[in-house]
Amino acid sequence: MRNTGAAGEAAKKSDRSEQSAMLLRVLGEQLRRLRLAENCSQEELACASGIGMSTLKRLEGGRGCHLSSLADVLVQLGLADPLLDFFQEQVREAQAADTSRRRASRSRASSPE
């Protein structure tokens, strides 16, 4: 059965929220593992990243943080360049797969004389 109308939109939003929550949990756990692999305490990583301990704990706990704080941690862990490379590759693949879609050009009305 297909969801339609307001109920369908609510279900889609709920699915997105669940996916976002799962992503935050997985990302937090992976960042914690990477920190531990570097033999680094939360206090050391937070200080080196220029963020607060509570921010790092929220991030590792899957509760999120500001994007700038995540970027600071990724830079400190040496993950910024690989992440940028990943996104650039995704853009290249998307562009290559859909070369036929172009933004419509704006038609220019002739100006009155």
CSV table of C-alpha atoms in Angstrom, one decimal:
chain,number,residue,atom,x,y,z
A,1,MET,CA,0.0,0.0,0.0
A,2,ARG,CA,1.3,3.4,-0.9
A,3,ASN,CA,1.3,6.4,1.4
A,4,THR,CA,-0.4,9.4,0.0
A,5,GLY,CA,-1.1,12.9,1.2
A,6,ALA,CA,-0.1,14.1,4.7
A,7,ALA,CA,0.3,10.6,6.1
A,8,GLY,CA,2.7,9.7,3.3
A,9,GLU,CA,4.8,12.8,3.9
A,10,ALA,CA,4.9,12.1,7.6
A,11,ALA,CA,6.1,8.5,6.9
A,12,LYS,CA,8.8,9.8,4.6
A,13,LYS,CA,9.9,12.3,7.2
A,14,SER,CA,10.0,9.6,9.9
A,15,ASP,CA,12.1,7.4,7.6
A,16,ARG,CA,14.5,10.2,7.0
A,17,SER,CA,14.7,11.0,10.7
A,18,GLU,CA,15.4,7.3,11.5
A,19,GLN,CA,18.1,7.2,8.8
A,20,SER,CA,19.7,10.4,10.1
A,21,ALA,CA,19.7,9.1,13.7
A,22,MET,CA,21.3,5.9,12.5
A,23,LEU,CA,23.9,7.8,10.5
A,24,LEU,CA,24.8,9.9,13.6
A,25,ARG,CA,25.2,6.8,15.7
A,26,VAL,CA,27.4,5.1,13.2
A,27,LEU,CA,29.5,8.2,12.5
A,28,GLY,CA,29.9,8.8,16.2
A,29,GLU,CA,31.0,5.2,16.8
A,30,GLN,CA,33.5,5.2,13.9
A,31,LEU,CA,35.0,8.5,15.1
A,32,ARG,CA,35.4,7.1,18.6
A,33,ARG,CA,37.1,4.0,17.2
A,34,LEU,CA,39.4,6.2,15.1
A,35,ARG,CA,40.3,8.3,18.1
A,36,LEU,CA,41.1,5.2,20.2
A,37,ALA,CA,43.2,3.8,17.3
A,38,GLU,CA,45.2,7.0,17.5
A,39,ASN,CA,45.6,6.3,21.3
A,40,CYS,CA,44.0,9.7,21.9
A,41,SER,CA,41.7,10.6,24.8
A,42,GLN,CA,38.5,12.6,24.4
A,43,GLU,CA,40.1,15.4,26.2
A,44,GLU,CA,43.2,15.4,23.9
A,45,LEU,CA,41.1,15.3,20.8
A,46,ALA,CA,38.7,18.0,21.9
A,47,CYS,CA,41.5,20.3,22.9
A,48,ALA,CA,43.5,19.6,19.7
A,49,SER,CA,40.3,20.2,17.6
A,50,GLY,CA,39.4,23.4,19.4
A,51,ILE,CA,36.0,22.1,20.6
A,52,GLY,CA,34.6,21.4,24.0
A,53,MET,CA,34.5,18.0,25.7
A,54,SER,CA,30.7,18.0,25.8
A,55,THR,CA,30.7,18.6,22.0
A,56,LEU,CA,33.0,15.6,21.3
A,57,LYS,CA,31.0,13.4,23.7
A,58,ARG,CA,27.7,14.4,21.9
A,59,LEU,CA,29.3,13.6,18.5
A,60,GLU,CA,30.7,10.3,19.6
A,61,GLY,CA,27.4,9.4,21.3
A,62,GLY,CA,25.6,9.9,18.1
A,63,ARG,CA,23.7,13.0,19.3
A,64,GLY,CA,25.2,15.4,16.7
A,65,CYS,CA,26.9,18.7,16.8
A,66,HIS,CA,27.5,21.7,14.6
A,67,LEU,CA,29.0,20.9,11.2
A,68,SER,CA,32.0,23.1,11.9
A,69,SER,CA,32.8,21.1,15.0
A,70,LEU,CA,32.6,17.9,13.0
A,71,ALA,CA,34.9,19.4,10.4
A,72,ASP,CA,37.4,20.4,13.2
A,73,VAL,CA,37.5,16.8,14.5
A,74,LEU,CA,37.8,15.4,10.9
A,75,VAL,CA,40.7,17.7,10.2
A,76,GLN,CA,42.4,16.7,13.5
A,77,LEU,CA,42.0,13.0,12.7
A,78,GLY,CA,43.4,13.4,9.2
A,79,LEU,CA,40.1,12.6,7.5
A,80,ALA,CA,39.2,15.9,5.8
A,81,ASP,CA,41.1,15.1,2.5
A,82,PRO,CA,39.7,11.6,2.1
A,83,LEU,CA,36.2,12.9,2.8
A,84,LEU,CA,36.5,15.8,0.3
A,85,ASP,CA,37.9,13.3,-2.3
A,86,PHE,CA,34.8,11.1,-1.7
A,87,PHE,CA,32.4,14.0,-2.3
A,88,GLN,CA,34.2,15.2,-5.3
A,89,GLU,CA,34.1,11.7,-6.8
A,90,GLN,CA,30.3,11.5,-6.1
A,91,VAL,CA,29.8,14.8,-7.9
A,92,ARG,CA,31.9,13.6,-10.9
A,93,GLU,CA,29.9,10.4,-11.1
A,94,ALA,CA,26.6,12.2,-10.9
A,95,GLN,CA,27.6,14.6,-13.6
A,96,ALA,CA,28.8,11.8,-15.9
A,97,ALA,CA,25.6,9.8,-15.4
A,98,ASP,CA,23.3,12.7,-16.2
A,99,THR,CA,24.9,14.8,-18.9
A,100,SER,CA,21.6,15.3,-20.5
A,101,ARG,CA,20.1,17.4,-17.7
A,102,ARG,CA,21.0,21.0,-18.0
A,103,ARG,CA,19.5,24.0,-16.4
A,104,ALA,CA,17.1,25.7,-18.8
A,105,SER,CA,18.5,28.9,-20.2
A,106,ARG,CA,16.5,32.0,-19.5
A,107,SER,CA,14.7,33.5,-22.5
A,108,ARG,CA,15.4,37.2,-22.9
A,109,ALA,CA,12.5,39.4,-23.7
A,110,SER,CA,13.2,42.1,-26.3
A,111,SER,CA,13.4,45.5,-24.7
A,112,PRO,CA,10.9,48.1,-25.9
A,113,GLU,CA,12.4,50.8,-28.1
